[in-house]
């Protein structure tokens, strides 16, 4: 009986340890992705979307609309990789410009830049993994 | 030849930056001494490089010529609407300058498109509107290949050319060139650098003060 309790406790402890380390790993990844993503953003995106994510007039849309970024989260990888030339509404303002494709960005770069934009400019969406990028890219239109 | 001119500009720029006194802005570009006869005496005068006559179509498909810039202080640059690299940064910065002097009848802006084939006036109009620019204080102009690339290299001393090895086929520098009411070059600023664009605004103020003093 006593052994049983000890085993159960040990078991719970180890589970929580595993759980914890996962979270920590994600936390560490999050920071790494965010920092790298900022660099990728500055190089590939900032000219149009701005250092403050505010875009430019109705030429280039802002990335400050948390709603759009949330609702279209699983489209972001496709937009970034393949570009986009549609009419979209951001904060109720129409944009119909041409977002260039980024064929040179690897899945991990895309994950990193997504972590950056979805956690900057007033957004707070947390982590986004390379695996999610891979899944999303398989479902591009 | 062009290189020499560029170094003149660069040298003058550096001087204008380090020179903290509120001296007049230098006149840039090439200069030629000429001998003149004034009241029977021979004096040496300097002829400075000026912007030659030009004629383009603006975003409203209206002809814009050098006459429209007579007596105006203006800022000139070279861009194209589908440029994805430095142009958005340049025009984000230029928009700040434009907004500062919006409605001032002494100040104009002249953006030349180097995409001769696609940037027709209708496309320039759409671009200007989306940027938030109305009216014609800021002219976005379309011109012939020779007139645009020629005036860039020879008069504004900005390098711009078609290049098949570039992903977008067009290469150009992001200079903002400040021209005074007599069509002399008075400053060149990297339009992608916020601090240089701030300097541009200070220098425009200086030219405005110079003009006001001349009018008295």
Coordinates of C-alpha atoms in Angstrom, one line a residue:
Chain A
X1 CA 0.0 0.0 0.0
X2 CA 2.7 2.4 1.0
X3 CA 4.7 1.5 -2.1
X4 CA 1.8 2.2 -4.2
X5 CA 1.4 5.7 -2.9
X6 CA 5.1 6.3 -3.4
X7 CA 4.9 5.0 -7.0
X8 CA 1.9 7.1 -7.8
X9 CA 3.6 10.2 -6.4
X10 CA 6.7 9.4 -8.4
X11 CA 4.7 8.9 -11.5
X12 CA 2.8 12.2 -11.1
X13 CA 6.1 13.9 -10.4
X14 CA 7.8 12.6 -13.5
X15 CA 4.8 13.5 -15.6
X16 CA 4.8 17.0 -14.3
X17 CA 8.5 17.2 -14.9
X18 CA 8.1 16.1 -18.5
X19 CA 5.3 18.6 -18.9
X20 CA 7.3 21.3 -17.4
X21 CA 10.4 20.7 -19.5
X22 CA 8.2 20.8 -22.6
X23 CA 6.8 24.1 -21.6
X24 CA 10.2 25.4 -20.9
X25 CA 11.5 24.2 -24.2
X26 CA 8.7 26.0 -25.9
X27 CA 9.4 29.1 -23.8
X28 CA 13.1 29.0 -24.9
X29 CA 12.1 28.3 -28.5
X30 CA 9.6 31.2 -28.3
X31 CA 12.3 33.6 -27.3
X32 CA 14.7 32.3 -29.9
X33 CA 12.1 32.4 -32.7
X34 CA 10.9 35.9 -31.7
X35 CA 14.5 37.3 -31.8
X36 CA 15.4 35.6 -35.1
X37 CA 12.0 36.5 -36.5
X38 CA 12.6 40.1 -35.8
X39 CA 15.8 40.0 -37.9
X40 CA 13.9 38.2 -40.7
X41 CA 11.2 40.9 -40.5
X42 CA 13.6 43.8 -40.7
X43 CA 15.3 42.3 -43.8
X44 CA 12.2 41.1 -45.7
X45 CA 9.1 42.8 -44.5
X46 CA 9.9 46.1 -42.8
X47 CA 10.2 48.2 -45.9
X48 CA 6.5 47.8 -46.6
X49 CA 4.9 47.0 -43.3
X50 CA 7.1 49.4 -41.2
X51 CA 9.2 49.1 -38.1
X52 CA 6.0 49.8 -36.1
X53 CA 3.9 47.4 -38.2
X54 CA 1.7 50.3 -39.3
X55 CA 2.1 49.7 -43.0
X56 CA 1.9 52.7 -45.4
X57 CA -1.3 54.5 -46.4
X58 CA -3.4 52.0 -48.2
X59 CA -0.4 50.7 -50.2
X60 CA 0.8 48.3 -47.6
X61 CA -1.5 47.0 -44.8
X62 CA -0.7 47.3 -41.1
X63 CA 0.0 44.2 -39.1
X64 CA -1.6 45.8 -36.0
X65 CA -5.0 44.3 -36.7
X66 CA -5.0 41.4 -34.2
X67 CA -8.4 40.2 -35.4
X68 CA -7.2 39.6 -39.0
X69 CA -4.0 37.9 -37.9
X70 CA -6.0 35.7 -35.5
X71 CA -8.7 34.8 -37.9
X72 CA -6.2 34.0 -40.7
X73 CA -3.5 32.5 -38.6
X74 CA -3.3 29.3 -40.6
X75 CA -3.1 31.3 -43.9
X76 CA -0.1 33.4 -42.8
X77 CA 2.5 30.9 -43.9
X78 CA 0.9 30.8 -47.4
X79 CA 0.7 34.6 -47.6
X80 CA 4.4 34.9 -46.6
X81 CA 5.7 32.1 -48.8
X82 CA 3.6 32.6 -51.9
X83 CA 2.7 36.3 -51.7
X84 CA -0.9 37.5 -52.1
X85 CA -2.7 39.7 -54.5
X86 CA -6.3 39.9 -53.4
X87 CA -8.6 42.5 -51.9
X88 CA -8.6 42.2 -48.2
X89 CA -10.1 44.2 -45.3
X90 CA -7.9 45.3 -42.5
X91 CA -9.5 47.4 -39.8
X92 CA -12.4 47.9 -42.3
X93 CA -10.1 49.4 -44.9
X94 CA -9.7 47.7 -48.2
X95 CA -6.2 46.8 -49.5
X96 CA -5.6 45.4 -53.0
X97 CA -1.8 45.6 -53.3
X98 CA 0.6 43.0 -54.3
X99 CA 2.5 41.2 -51.5
X100 CA 5.6 39.6 -53.0
X101 CA 6.4 35.9 -52.5
X102 CA 9.3 34.8 -50.4
X103 CA 10.4 31.6 -52.0
X104 CA 13.8 31.8 -50.2
X105 CA 12.4 31.6 -46.7
X106 CA 12.6 28.1 -45.2
X107 CA 9.8 26.7 -43.0
X108 CA 11.7 27.6 -39.9
X109 CA 12.2 31.2 -41.1
X110 CA 8.5 31.5 -41.7
X111 CA 7.7 30.1 -38.3
X112 CA 10.1 32.6 -36.7
X113 CA 8.7 35.6 -38.6
X114 CA 5.2 34.5 -37.8
X115 CA 6.1 34.3 -34.1
X116 CA 7.5 37.8 -34.4
X117 CA 4.6 39.5 -36.1
X118 CA 1.9 37.7 -34.1
X119 CA 3.5 38.8 -30.9
X120 CA 4.4 42.3 -31.8
X121 CA 2.4 45.5 -32.8
X122 CA -0.2 44.7 -30.1
X123 CA -0.6 41.0 -31.0
X124 CA -0.2 38.2 -28.5
X125 CA -0.7 34.8 -30.0
X126 CA 2.2 32.8 -28.5
X127 CA 4.3 30.2 -30.2
X128 CA 4.1 28.8 -33.7
X129 CA 6.1 25.8 -34.8
X130 CA 7.8 24.7 -38.0
X131 CA 5.4 21.8 -38.0
X132 CA 2.5 24.1 -38.1
X133 CA 4.1 26.0 -41.0
X134 CA 4.5 22.7 -42.9
X135 CA 0.9 21.8 -42.3
X136 CA -0.4 25.2 -43.3
X137 CA 1.7 25.2 -46.5
X138 CA 0.2 21.9 -47.5
X139 CA -3.2 23.6 -47.4
X140 CA -2.4 26.7 -49.5
X141 CA -5.0 27.6 -52.1
Chain B
X1 CA 32.9 62.1 -64.8
X2 CA 29.9 61.1 -62.9
X3 CA 32.1 59.8 -60.2
X4 CA 33.8 63.1 -59.8
X5 CA 30.4 64.8 -59.5
X6 CA 29.3 62.4 -56.9
X7 CA 32.4 62.9 -54.8
X8 CA 31.8 66.7 -55.0
X9 CA 28.3 66.1 -53.6
X10 CA 29.6 63.7 -51.0
X11 CA 32.3 66.1 -49.9
X12 CA 29.9 69.0 -49.8
X13 CA 27.4 66.9 -47.9
X14 CA 30.0 65.9 -45.3
X15 CA 30.9 69.5 -45.0
X16 CA 27.3 70.6 -44.6
X17 CA 26.9 68.0 -41.9
X18 CA 29.9 68.9 -39.9
X19 CA 29.5 72.6 -40.4
X20 CA 27.5 73.6 -37.4
X21 CA 27.2 77.3 -38.0
X22 CA 24.1 78.4 -39.9
X23 CA 25.9 79.2 -43.1
X24 CA 24.2 79.0 -46.4
X25 CA 23.8 75.6 -47.9
X26 CA 26.5 75.0 -50.5
X27 CA 25.6 74.8 -54.2
X28 CA 26.5 71.3 -55.4
X29 CA 27.4 69.9 -58.8
X30 CA 29.8 71.1 -61.4
X31 CA 30.7 74.7 -61.7
X32 CA 32.5 76.8 -64.3
X33 CA 34.3 80.1 -63.8
X34 CA 33.3 82.6 -66.5
X35 CA 34.9 85.9 -67.2
X36 CA 32.4 88.7 -67.3
X37 CA 32.7 92.3 -68.2
X38 CA 31.2 94.5 -65.6
X39 CA 31.5 98.3 -66.1
X40 CA 34.6 97.8 -68.2
X41 CA 36.3 95.5 -65.6
X42 CA 36.8 91.8 -66.1
X43 CA 35.4 89.9 -63.2
X44 CA 35.3 86.1 -62.7
X45 CA 31.8 84.8 -62.0
X46 CA 30.8 81.2 -61.3
X47 CA 28.1 79.4 -63.3
X48 CA 26.6 76.6 -61.3
X49 CA 25.0 73.5 -62.6
X50 CA 21.2 73.9 -63.0
X51 CA 18.3 71.6 -63.8
X52 CA 17.6 71.9 -67.5
X53 CA 14.1 72.2 -69.0
X54 CA 12.0 69.0 -68.9
X55 CA 8.5 67.9 -69.7
X56 CA 6.6 64.9 -68.2
X57 CA 3.1 63.7 -67.6
X58 CA 1.9 63.7 -63.9
X59 CA -0.5 61.5 -62.1
X60 CA -3.4 63.5 -63.6
X61 CA -2.0 63.1 -67.1
X62 CA -1.3 66.8 -67.2
X63 CA 2.0 68.0 -68.6
X64 CA 4.5 69.1 -65.9
X65 CA 7.5 71.1 -67.0
X66 CA 10.4 72.9 -65.4
X67 CA 8.2 76.1 -65.5
X68 CA 6.0 74.6 -62.8
X69 CA 9.1 74.6 -60.6
X70 CA 10.2 78.2 -61.3
X71 CA 10.6 80.0 -58.0
X72 CA 9.9 76.8 -56.0
X73 CA 12.1 74.9 -53.6
X74 CA 11.6 71.2 -54.4
X75 CA 12.7 67.7 -53.5
X76 CA 13.3 65.3 -56.3
X77 CA 13.7 61.5 -56.3
X78 CA 13.5 58.4 -58.5
X79 CA 11.3 55.4 -57.8
X80 CA 8.8 53.0 -59.3
X81 CA 5.4 51.9 -58.0
X82 CA 6.1 48.1 -57.9
X83 CA 9.5 48.5 -56.2
X84 CA 9.6 46.3 -53.1
X85 CA 13.0 47.2 -51.7
X86 CA 13.9 50.8 -50.9
X87 CA 11.0 52.7 -52.4
X88 CA 8.4 52.0 -49.7
X89 CA 11.0 53.3 -47.1
X90 CA 11.8 56.3 -49.2
X91 CA 8.2 57.3 -49.6
X92 CA 7.3 56.6 -46.0
X93 CA 10.0 59.2 -45.2
X94 CA 9.1 61.6 -48.0
X95 CA 5.5 61.5 -46.8
X96 CA 6.7 63.0 -43.5
X97 CA 8.4 65.8 -45.3
X98 CA 5.4 66.3 -47.5
X99 CA 3.0 66.4 -44.5
X100 CA 5.3 69.0 -42.9
X101 CA 5.1 71.4 -45.8
X102 CA 1.7 70.5 -47.1
X103 CA -0.1 73.5 -48.6
X104 CA 3.1 75.6 -48.6
X105 CA 3.1 77.2 -52.0
X106 CA 6.9 77.6 -52.0
X107 CA 7.6 73.8 -51.7
X108 CA 7.0 71.1 -54.2
X109 CA 7.9 67.4 -54.6
X110 CA 8.9 65.6 -57.8
X111 CA 9.1 61.8 -58.0
X112 CA 10.2 60.4 -61.3
X113 CA 9.1 56.8 -62.1
X114 CA 11.9 54.8 -63.7
X115 CA 9.4 52.1 -64.7
X116 CA 8.8 53.6 -68.1
X117 CA 6.7 50.7 -69.4
X118 CA 4.2 50.2 -66.6
X119 CA 4.0 53.4 -64.5
X120 CA 1.6 55.3 -66.7
X121 CA -0.2 58.3 -65.2
X122 CA -3.3 56.1 -64.2
X123 CA -1.0 53.9 -62.2
X124 CA 0.8 56.8 -60.7
X125 CA -2.5 58.3 -59.7
X126 CA -3.5 55.1 -57.9
X127 CA -0.2 55.0 -56.1
X128 CA -0.4 58.7 -55.0
X129 CA -4.0 58.2 -53.7
X130 CA -3.0 55.1 -51.7
X131 CA -0.1 56.9 -50.3
X132 CA -2.5 59.6 -49.2
X133 CA -1.4 62.4 -51.5
X134 CA -3.9 64.6 -53.3
X135 CA -3.5 67.7 -55.5
X136 CA -0.3 68.5 -57.3
X137 CA 2.1 69.7 -54.7
X138 CA 3.7 66.3 -55.0
X139 CA 4.1 65.4 -58.7
X140 CA 4.5 61.8 -59.7
X141 CA 5.8 61.8 -63.2
X142 CA 6.0 59.6 -66.3
X143 CA 8.5 60.4 -69.0
X144 CA 10.4 58.9 -71.9
X145 CA 13.2 56.6 -71.1
X146 CA 15.9 59.0 -72.2
X147 CA 14.5 62.0 -70.5
X148 CA 14.1 60.2 -67.1
X149 CA 17.4 58.3 -67.1
X150 CA 19.2 61.2 -68.6
X151 CA 18.1 63.8 -66.1
X152 CA 18.8 61.4 -63.2
X153 CA 22.4 60.9 -64.2
X154 CA 23.3 64.2 -65.6
X155 CA 21.3 66.7 -63.6
X156 CA 20.3 65.2 -60.3
X157 CA 23.4 63.0 -60.1
X158 CA 21.4 60.0 -59.1
X159 CA 22.3 56.6 -60.5
X160 CA 19.3 54.8 -62.0
X161 CA 19.3 52.2 -64.8
X162 CA 17.7 49.2 -66.2
X163 CA 19.5 46.0 -65.3
X164 CA 18.5 42.5 -66.5
X165 CA 20.4 40.9 -63.6
X166 CA 18.3 42.6 -61.0
X167 CA 15.2 40.6 -59.9
X168 CA 13.0 43.6 -60.7
X169 CA 15.0 44.7 -63.7
X170 CA 15.5 48.3 -62.3
X171 CA 18.2 49.6 -60.1
X172 CA 18.3 53.0 -58.6
X173 CA 19.7 55.0 -55.6
X174 CA 17.5 56.4 -52.9
X175 CA 18.7 60.0 -52.9
X176 CA 16.4 62.9 -52.2
X177 CA 17.8 65.9 -54.0
X178 CA 17.1 69.4 -52.8
X179 CA 16.8 72.0 -55.5
X180 CA 16.4 75.7 -54.8
X181 CA 14.3 78.4 -56.6
X182 CA 17.0 78.9 -59.1
X183 CA 17.2 75.2 -60.0
X184 CA 20.6 74.8 -58.3
X185 CA 21.3 71.6 -56.3
X186 CA 21.6 72.4 -52.6
X187 CA 21.6 69.0 -50.9
X188 CA 21.5 65.2 -51.3
X189 CA 20.1 63.0 -48.6
X190 CA 19.7 59.2 -48.3
X191 CA 15.9 58.9 -48.4
X192 CA 16.0 55.5 -46.6
X193 CA 17.7 57.0 -43.5
X194 CA 15.4 58.8 -41.1
X195 CA 18.2 61.1 -39.7
X196 CA 19.2 62.3 -43.2
X197 CA 15.6 63.0 -43.9
X198 CA 15.4 65.1 -40.7
X199 CA 18.5 67.0 -42.0
X200 CA 16.6 67.5 -45.3
X201 CA 13.8 69.2 -43.4
X202 CA 16.2 71.5 -41.5
X203 CA 17.8 72.4 -44.9
X204 CA 14.5 73.2 -46.5
X205 CA 13.8 75.5 -43.6
X206 CA 17.2 77.1 -44.3
X207 CA 16.4 77.6 -47.9
X208 CA 13.0 79.1 -47.0
X209 CA 14.8 81.6 -44.7
X210 CA 17.3 82.4 -47.5
X211 CA 14.4 83.1 -49.8
X212 CA 12.7 85.3 -47.3
X213 CA 15.9 87.2 -46.9
X214 CA 16.3 87.6 -50.6
X215 CA 12.8 88.9 -51.0
X216 CA 13.4 91.8 -48.6

